[in-house]
Amino acid sequence: DTAVSQTPKYLVTQMGNDKSIKCEQNLGHDTMYWYKQDSKKFLKIMFSYNNKELIINETVPNRFSPKSPDKAHLNLHINSLELGDSAVYFCASSLQGPDTEAFFGQGTRLTVV
Amino acid sequence: AQSVTQPDIHITVSEGASLELRCNYSYGATPYLFWYVQSPGQGLQLLLKYFSGDTLVQGIKGFEAEFKRSQSSFNLRKPSVHWSDAAEYFCAVGAGGSSYKLIFGSGTRLLVRP
């Protein structure tokens, strides 16, 4: 069983569209994250949720809206997509606290044309 | 502010040769340090982590890393590289307490010559 799974793996869409990426973890973790990896491979946190509560919102445009229906799911909805949103988006999960490791999904490659 | 620096963008080694990937961090408190590997088109896999205790930590796939507080470094090593080790390697520091997050370095791409 995949520990952290994201869908879709690839997403190609036009500017201005709205799209969602889904993430599910079966590890029983309390905390989930969204990271963005840009074209230069740089990884940066976007959001984190702990038990469905937003903990981190790292200066992300409000076109990006995470939603956590339960602690095993963290979805990312993006409105009015722009060319600059093209990136690989990774979902991750961990237990709560700094001395824990994060488990990552396979990533969603978003291409905005 | 917390940060992680990986000074080498690319490293090329011959198969069977030893490897060292450099990582320097800036963090005020006791750091929680990680090395992740990303194979092409894949997610990130944890190689090893340091939280406390022995400063030489062993990881998967024959990797090890040494934490040196005096140098603010956490370099990754492998005595003999295999072609399958070709990938992108990321060093990260766990930071933020209750607002916990990983702060990543910019990555080092490892190329392996046959």
PDB file of C-alpha atoms in Angstrom:
ATOM      1  CA  ASP A   1       0.000   0.000   0.000  1.00  0.00           C
ATOM      2  CA  THR A   2       1.250   3.454  -0.886  1.00  0.00           C
ATOM      3  CA  ALA A   3       1.828   5.494   2.260  1.00  0.00           C
ATOM      4  CA  VAL A   4       1.215   8.946   0.775  1.00  0.00           C
ATOM      5  CA  SER A   5      -0.627   9.009  -2.518  1.00  0.00           C
ATOM      6  CA  GLN A   6      -1.381  11.965  -4.745  1.00  0.00           C
ATOM      7  CA  THR A   7      -3.627  12.247  -7.747  1.00  0.00           C
ATOM      8  CA  PRO A   8      -3.201  13.054 -10.509  1.00  0.00           C
ATOM      9  CA  LYS A   9       0.473  12.430 -11.221  1.00  0.00           C
ATOM     10  CA  TYR A  10       0.411  14.747 -14.236  1.00  0.00           C
ATOM     11  CA  LEU A  11      -1.863  17.702 -14.859  1.00  0.00           C
ATOM     12  CA  VAL A  12      -1.798  19.864 -17.977  1.00  0.00           C
ATOM     13  CA  THR A  13      -4.241  22.744 -18.097  1.00  0.00           C
ATOM     14  CA  GLN A  14      -4.787  26.159 -19.595  1.00  0.00           C
ATOM     15  CA  MET A  15      -4.274  29.490 -17.912  1.00  0.00           C
ATOM     16  CA  GLY A  16      -7.281  30.677 -16.008  1.00  0.00           C
ATOM     17  CA  ASN A  17      -8.614  27.229 -15.209  1.00  0.00           C
ATOM     18  CA  ASP A  18      -9.277  25.895 -11.712  1.00  0.00           C
ATOM     19  CA  LYS A  19      -7.799  22.549 -10.710  1.00  0.00           C
ATOM     20  CA  SER A  20      -7.434  20.335  -7.660  1.00  0.00           C
ATOM     21  CA  ILE A  21      -4.803  17.898  -6.478  1.00  0.00           C
ATOM     22  CA  LYS A  22      -5.764  15.242  -3.961  1.00  0.00           C
ATOM     23  CA  CYS A  23      -3.592  13.692  -1.277  1.00  0.00           C
ATOM     24  CA  GLU A  24      -4.221  10.836   1.092  1.00  0.00           C
ATOM     25  CA  GLN A  25      -2.012   9.208   3.694  1.00  0.00           C
ATOM     26  CA  ASN A  26      -2.580   5.875   5.409  1.00  0.00           C
ATOM     27  CA  LEU A  27       0.149   6.247   8.016  1.00  0.00           C
ATOM     28  CA  GLY A  28      -2.045   7.600  10.775  1.00  0.00           C
ATOM     29  CA  HIS A  29      -0.063  10.831  10.853  1.00  0.00           C
ATOM     30  CA  ASP A  30      -1.399  13.994  12.423  1.00  0.00           C
ATOM     31  CA  THR A  31       0.299  16.493  10.144  1.00  0.00           C
ATOM     32  CA  MET A  32       0.168  16.935   6.393  1.00  0.00           C
ATOM     33  CA  TYR A  33       1.983  19.344   4.114  1.00  0.00           C
ATOM     34  CA  TRP A  34       2.110  20.730   0.619  1.00  0.00           C
ATOM     35  CA  TYR A  35       5.507  21.550  -0.852  1.00  0.00           C
ATOM     36  CA  LYS A  36       6.226  23.158  -4.204  1.00  0.00           C
ATOM     37  CA  GLN A  37       9.262  22.224  -6.286  1.00  0.00           C
ATOM     38  CA  ASP A  38      10.105  24.749  -8.962  1.00  0.00           C
ATOM     39  CA  SER A  39      11.915  24.253 -12.233  1.00  0.00           C
ATOM     40  CA  LYS A  40      15.269  24.584 -10.473  1.00  0.00           C
ATOM     41  CA  LYS A  41      14.341  21.737  -8.121  1.00  0.00           C
ATOM     42  CA  PHE A  42      14.031  24.068  -5.155  1.00  0.00           C
ATOM     43  CA  LEU A  43      11.561  22.749  -2.584  1.00  0.00           C
ATOM     44  CA  LYS A  44       9.559  25.118  -0.442  1.00  0.00           C
ATOM     45  CA  ILE A  45       6.740  24.567   1.979  1.00  0.00           C
ATOM     46  CA  MET A  46       3.347  26.020   1.099  1.00  0.00           C
ATOM     47  CA  PHE A  47       0.991  24.773   3.803  1.00  0.00           C
ATOM     48  CA  SER A  48       0.800  22.446   6.730  1.00  0.00           C
ATOM     49  CA  TYR A  49      -2.208  21.104   8.576  1.00  0.00           C
ATOM     50  CA  ASN A  50      -2.319  19.427  11.935  1.00  0.00           C
ATOM     51  CA  ASN A  51      -5.476  17.464  12.723  1.00  0.00           C
ATOM     52  CA  LYS A  52      -7.361  19.408  10.035  1.00  0.00           C
ATOM     53  CA  GLU A  53      -6.199  22.761  11.388  1.00  0.00           C
ATOM     54  CA  LEU A  54      -4.100  25.098   9.255  1.00  0.00           C
ATOM     55  CA  ILE A  55      -0.715  25.621  10.898  1.00  0.00           C
ATOM     56  CA  ILE A  56       1.473  27.086   8.179  1.00  0.00           C
ATOM     57  CA  ASN A  57       0.499  29.299   5.262  1.00  0.00           C
ATOM     58  CA  GLU A  58       3.763  30.353   3.786  1.00  0.00           C
ATOM     59  CA  THR A  59       2.983  33.520   1.789  1.00  0.00           C
ATOM     60  CA  VAL A  60       1.176  31.602  -0.876  1.00  0.00           C
ATOM     61  CA  PRO A  61      -1.232  33.505  -3.182  1.00  0.00           C
ATOM     62  CA  ASN A  62      -4.800  33.128  -2.040  1.00  0.00           C
ATOM     63  CA  ARG A  63      -5.601  31.432  -5.357  1.00  0.00           C
ATOM     64  CA  PHE A  64      -4.222  28.373  -3.578  1.00  0.00           C
ATOM     65  CA  SER A  65      -6.626  26.925  -1.049  1.00  0.00           C
ATOM     66  CA  PRO A  66      -5.876  23.760   0.888  1.00  0.00           C
ATOM     67  CA  LYS A  67      -8.698  21.727   2.335  1.00  0.00           C
ATOM     68  CA  SER A  68      -8.446  18.975   4.896  1.00  0.00           C
ATOM     69  CA  PRO A  69     -11.723  17.045   5.224  1.00  0.00           C
ATOM     70  CA  ASP A  70     -10.091  14.704   7.739  1.00  0.00           C
ATOM     71  CA  LYS A  71      -6.604  14.158   9.025  1.00  0.00           C
ATOM     72  CA  ALA A  72      -5.834  11.554   6.359  1.00  0.00           C
ATOM     73  CA  HIS A  73      -6.573  13.892   3.466  1.00  0.00           C
ATOM     74  CA  LEU A  74      -5.193  17.223   2.353  1.00  0.00           C
ATOM     75  CA  ASN A  75      -6.315  18.523  -1.001  1.00  0.00           C
ATOM     76  CA  LEU A  76      -4.988  21.536  -2.858  1.00  0.00           C
ATOM     77  CA  HIS A  77      -7.290  23.638  -4.980  1.00  0.00           C
ATOM     78  CA  ILE A  78      -5.860  26.247  -7.311  1.00  0.00           C
ATOM     79  CA  ASN A  79      -7.994  28.965  -8.892  1.00  0.00           C
ATOM     80  CA  SER A  80      -7.223  31.012 -11.983  1.00  0.00           C
ATOM     81  CA  LEU A  81      -4.075  29.120 -12.849  1.00  0.00           C
ATOM     82  CA  GLU A  82      -1.091  31.117 -14.093  1.00  0.00           C
ATOM     83  CA  LEU A  83       1.957  30.096 -16.091  1.00  0.00           C
ATOM     84  CA  GLY A  84       4.123  30.562 -13.005  1.00  0.00           C
ATOM     85  CA  ASP A  85       2.160  27.915 -11.146  1.00  0.00           C
ATOM     86  CA  SER A  86       3.815  25.254 -13.290  1.00  0.00           C
ATOM     87  CA  ALA A  87       5.806  23.126 -10.879  1.00  0.00           C
ATOM     88  CA  VAL A  88       5.822  19.787  -9.113  1.00  0.00           C
ATOM     89  CA  TYR A  89       3.647  19.758  -6.016  1.00  0.00           C
ATOM     90  CA  PHE A  90       4.451  17.289  -3.275  1.00  0.00           C
ATOM     91  CA  CYS A  91       2.213  16.199  -0.477  1.00  0.00           C
ATOM     92  CA  ALA A  92       3.834  14.892   2.696  1.00  0.00           C
ATOM     93  CA  SER A  93       2.834  13.722   6.134  1.00  0.00           C
ATOM     94  CA  SER A  94       4.462  13.240   9.500  1.00  0.00           C
ATOM     95  CA  LEU A  95       3.732  12.727  13.132  1.00  0.00           C
ATOM     96  CA  GLN A  96       3.547  15.941  15.093  1.00  0.00           C
ATOM     97  CA  GLY A  97       6.772  17.441  16.337  1.00  0.00           C
ATOM     98  CA  PRO A  98      10.209  18.340  15.053  1.00  0.00           C
ATOM     99  CA  ASP A  99      11.908  15.022  15.654  1.00  0.00           C
ATOM    100  CA  THR A 100       9.879  13.164  13.087  1.00  0.00           C
ATOM    101  CA  GLU A 101      10.489  12.444   9.462  1.00  0.00           C
ATOM    102  CA  ALA A 102       8.208  13.441   6.635  1.00  0.00           C
ATOM    103  CA  PHE A 103       6.961  10.907   4.120  1.00  0.00           C
ATOM    104  CA  PHE A 104       6.418  12.272   0.642  1.00  0.00           C
ATOM    105  CA  GLY A 105       4.047  11.411  -2.146  1.00  0.00           C
ATOM    106  CA  GLN A 106       5.209  10.881  -5.713  1.00  0.00           C
ATOM    107  CA  GLY A 107       4.419  14.426  -6.710  1.00  0.00           C
ATOM    108  CA  THR A 108       2.028  16.039  -9.165  1.00  0.00           C
ATOM    109  CA  ARG A 109       3.600  17.722 -12.149  1.00  0.00           C
ATOM    110  CA  LEU A 110       1.405  20.677 -13.040  1.00  0.00           C
ATOM    111  CA  THR A 111       1.926  22.324 -16.406  1.00  0.00           C
ATOM    112  CA  VAL A 112      -0.015  25.474 -17.206  1.00  0.00           C
ATOM    113  CA  VAL A 113      -0.115  26.373 -20.889  1.00  0.00           C
TER     114      VAL A 113
ATOM    115  CA  ALA B   1      16.749  32.794   9.781  1.00  0.00           C
ATOM    116  CA  GLN B   2      17.046  29.096   9.238  1.00  0.00           C
ATOM    117  CA  SER B   3      18.660  28.020   6.003  1.00  0.00           C
ATOM    118  CA  VAL B   4      20.396  25.099   4.361  1.00  0.00           C
ATOM    119  CA  THR B   5      23.179  25.416   1.828  1.00  0.00           C
ATOM    120  CA  GLN B   6      24.316  22.740  -0.547  1.00  0.00           C
ATOM    121  CA  PRO B   7      27.279  24.338  -2.302  1.00  0.00           C
ATOM    122  CA  ASP B   8      27.582  21.774  -5.101  1.00  0.00           C
ATOM    123  CA  ILE B   9      24.934  21.915  -7.821  1.00  0.00           C
ATOM    124  CA  HIS B  10      26.358  18.914  -9.662  1.00  0.00           C
ATOM    125  CA  ILE B  11      28.830  16.226  -8.707  1.00  0.00           C
ATOM    126  CA  THR B  12      30.137  13.542 -11.032  1.00  0.00           C
ATOM    127  CA  VAL B  13      31.855  10.454  -9.692  1.00  0.00           C
ATOM    128  CA  SER B  14      32.926   7.191 -11.235  1.00  0.00           C
ATOM    129  CA  GLU B  15      31.130   4.040 -10.258  1.00  0.00           C
ATOM    130  CA  GLY B  16      32.917   2.459  -7.313  1.00  0.00           C
ATOM    131  CA  ALA B  17      34.432   5.731  -6.158  1.00  0.00           C
ATOM    132  CA  SER B  18      33.653   7.339  -2.840  1.00  0.00           C
ATOM    133  CA  LEU B  19      31.209  10.194  -2.501  1.00  0.00           C
ATOM    134  CA  GLU B  20      30.756  13.153  -0.206  1.00  0.00           C
ATOM    135  CA  LEU B  21      27.919  15.639  -0.600  1.00  0.00           C
ATOM    136  CA  ARG B  22      28.190  18.805   1.421  1.00  0.00           C
ATOM    137  CA  CYS B  23      25.501  20.418   3.509  1.00  0.00           C
ATOM    138  CA  ASN B  24      25.729  23.438   5.804  1.00  0.00           C
ATOM    139  CA  TYR B  25      22.880  24.695   7.911  1.00  0.00           C
ATOM    140  CA  SER B  26      22.002  27.794   9.845  1.00  0.00           C
ATOM    141  CA  TYR B  27      19.730  27.205  12.802  1.00  0.00           C
ATOM    142  CA  GLY B  28      19.736  28.673  16.276  1.00  0.00           C
ATOM    143  CA  ALA B  29      18.654  25.668  18.273  1.00  0.00           C
ATOM    144  CA  THR B  30      19.492  21.982  18.136  1.00  0.00           C
ATOM    145  CA  PRO B  31      18.928  21.053  14.507  1.00  0.00           C
ATOM    146  CA  TYR B  32      16.978  18.099  13.258  1.00  0.00           C
ATOM    147  CA  LEU B  33      18.753  17.153  10.035  1.00  0.00           C
ATOM    148  CA  PHE B  34      17.737  14.980   7.130  1.00  0.00           C
ATOM    149  CA  TRP B  35      19.006  13.761   3.799  1.00  0.00           C
ATOM    150  CA  TYR B  36      16.464  12.872   1.127  1.00  0.00           C
ATOM    151  CA  VAL B  37      17.020  11.421  -2.329  1.00  0.00           C
ATOM    152  CA  GLN B  38      14.855  12.084  -5.362  1.00  0.00           C
ATOM    153  CA  SER B  39      15.183   9.782  -8.344  1.00  0.00           C
ATOM    154  CA  PRO B  40      13.967  11.131 -11.700  1.00  0.00           C
ATOM    155  CA  GLY B  41      10.195  11.500 -11.751  1.00  0.00           C
ATOM    156  CA  GLN B  42       9.891  10.224  -8.204  1.00  0.00           C
ATOM    157  CA  GLY B  43       9.054  11.581  -4.797  1.00  0.00           C
ATOM    158  CA  LEU B  44      11.530  12.090  -1.992  1.00  0.00           C
ATOM    159  CA  GLN B  45      12.832   9.158  -0.017  1.00  0.00           C
ATOM    160  CA  LEU B  46      14.477   9.579   3.353  1.00  0.00           C
ATOM    161  CA  LEU B  47      18.074   8.350   3.432  1.00  0.00           C
ATOM    162  CA  LEU B  48      18.892   9.182   7.040  1.00  0.00           C
ATOM    163  CA  LYS B  49      18.236  11.591   9.844  1.00  0.00           C
ATOM    164  CA  TYR B  50      19.984  13.097  12.845  1.00  0.00           C
ATOM    165  CA  PHE B  51      18.146  14.155  15.942  1.00  0.00           C
ATOM    166  CA  SER B  52      20.636  13.648  18.775  1.00  0.00           C
ATOM    167  CA  GLY B  53      23.253  11.247  20.098  1.00  0.00           C
ATOM    168  CA  ASP B  54      25.935   9.693  17.951  1.00  0.00           C
ATOM    169  CA  THR B  55      27.039  12.249  15.395  1.00  0.00           C
ATOM    170  CA  LEU B  56      27.691   9.614  12.745  1.00  0.00           C
ATOM    171  CA  VAL B  57      24.405   8.256  11.483  1.00  0.00           C
ATOM    172  CA  GLN B  58      23.821   5.344   9.182  1.00  0.00           C
ATOM    173  CA  GLY B  59      21.115   5.314   6.580  1.00  0.00           C
ATOM    174  CA  ILE B  60      19.699   3.182   3.838  1.00  0.00           C
ATOM    175  CA  LYS B  61      21.532   2.136   0.665  1.00  0.00           C
ATOM    176  CA  GLY B  62      24.931   2.294   2.368  1.00  0.00           C
ATOM    177  CA  PHE B  63      24.848   6.044   3.059  1.00  0.00           C
ATOM    178  CA  GLU B  64      26.078   7.717   6.202  1.00  0.00           C
ATOM    179  CA  ALA B  65      26.296  11.299   7.389  1.00  0.00           C
ATOM    180  CA  GLU B  66      28.263  13.064  10.068  1.00  0.00           C
ATOM    181  CA  PHE B  67      26.920  15.949  12.113  1.00  0.00           C
ATOM    182  CA  LYS B  68      29.582  18.507  13.025  1.00  0.00           C
ATOM    183  CA  ARG B  69      28.170  21.229  15.223  1.00  0.00           C
ATOM    184  CA  SER B  70      31.374  23.296  15.124  1.00  0.00           C
ATOM    185  CA  GLN B  71      31.180  23.486  11.342  1.00  0.00           C
ATOM    186  CA  SER B  72      27.364  23.570  11.086  1.00  0.00           C
ATOM    187  CA  SER B  73      27.665  20.730   8.633  1.00  0.00           C
ATOM    188  CA  PHE B  74      25.906  17.473   7.918  1.00  0.00           C
ATOM    189  CA  ASN B  75      27.762  15.925   4.988  1.00  0.00           C
ATOM    190  CA  LEU B  76      26.542  12.773   3.292  1.00  0.00           C
ATOM    191  CA  ARG B  77      29.012  10.037   2.387  1.00  0.00           C
ATOM    192  CA  LYS B  78      29.110   6.713   0.645  1.00  0.00           C
ATOM    193  CA  PRO B  79      32.290   4.633   0.311  1.00  0.00           C
ATOM    194  CA  SER B  80      31.466   3.129  -3.083  1.00  0.00           C
ATOM    195  CA  VAL B  81      28.909   4.620  -5.459  1.00  0.00           C
ATOM    196  CA  HIS B  82      26.676   2.489  -7.653  1.00  0.00           C
ATOM    197  CA  TRP B  83      25.171   3.627 -10.946  1.00  0.00           C
ATOM    198  CA  SER B  84      21.723   3.452  -9.355  1.00  0.00           C
ATOM    199  CA  ASP B  85      22.741   6.215  -6.910  1.00  0.00           C
ATOM    200  CA  ALA B  86      22.450   8.804  -9.688  1.00  0.00           C
ATOM    201  CA  ALA B  87      19.742  11.139  -8.426  1.00  0.00           C
ATOM    202  CA  GLU B  88      19.099  14.493  -6.776  1.00  0.00           C
ATOM    203  CA  TYR B  89      20.044  14.716  -3.112  1.00  0.00           C
ATOM    204  CA  PHE B  90      18.480  17.167  -0.701  1.00  0.00           C
ATOM    205  CA  CYS B  91      19.636  18.147   2.739  1.00  0.00           C
ATOM    206  CA  ALA B  92      16.972  19.547   5.053  1.00  0.00           C
ATOM    207  CA  VAL B  93      16.613  20.945   8.539  1.00  0.00           C
ATOM    208  CA  GLY B  94      13.447  20.544  10.586  1.00  0.00           C
ATOM    209  CA  ALA B  95      12.436  23.824  12.125  1.00  0.00           C
ATOM    210  CA  GLY B  96       9.617  25.775  13.636  1.00  0.00           C
ATOM    211  CA  GLY B  97       8.469  24.017  16.786  1.00  0.00           C
ATOM    212  CA  SER B  98       4.677  23.983  16.694  1.00  0.00           C
ATOM    213  CA  SER B  99       4.779  25.330  13.129  1.00  0.00           C
ATOM    214  CA  TYR B 100       7.059  22.554  12.066  1.00  0.00           C
ATOM    215  CA  LYS B 101       8.381  22.422   8.510  1.00  0.00           C
ATOM    216  CA  LEU B 102      11.351  21.176   6.562  1.00  0.00           C
ATOM    217  CA  ILE B 103      13.698  23.740   5.099  1.00  0.00           C
ATOM    218  CA  PHE B 104      15.490  22.275   2.120  1.00  0.00           C
ATOM    219  CA  GLY B 105      18.772  23.022   0.479  1.00  0.00           C
ATOM    220  CA  SER B 106      18.817  23.581  -3.258  1.00  0.00           C
ATOM    221  CA  GLY B 107      19.879  20.010  -3.956  1.00  0.00           C
ATOM    222  CA  THR B 108      22.922  18.346  -5.492  1.00  0.00           C
ATOM    223  CA  ARG B 109      22.589  16.315  -8.647  1.00  0.00           C
ATOM    224  CA  LEU B 110      24.795  13.238  -8.586  1.00  0.00           C
ATOM    225  CA  LEU B 111      25.962  11.841 -11.899  1.00  0.00           C
ATOM    226  CA  VAL B 112      27.710   8.468 -11.977  1.00  0.00           C
ATOM    227  CA  ARG B 113      30.228   7.619 -14.686  1.00  0.00           C
ATOM    228  CA  PRO B 114      30.358   3.958 -15.701  1.00  0.00           C
TER     229      PRO B 114
END
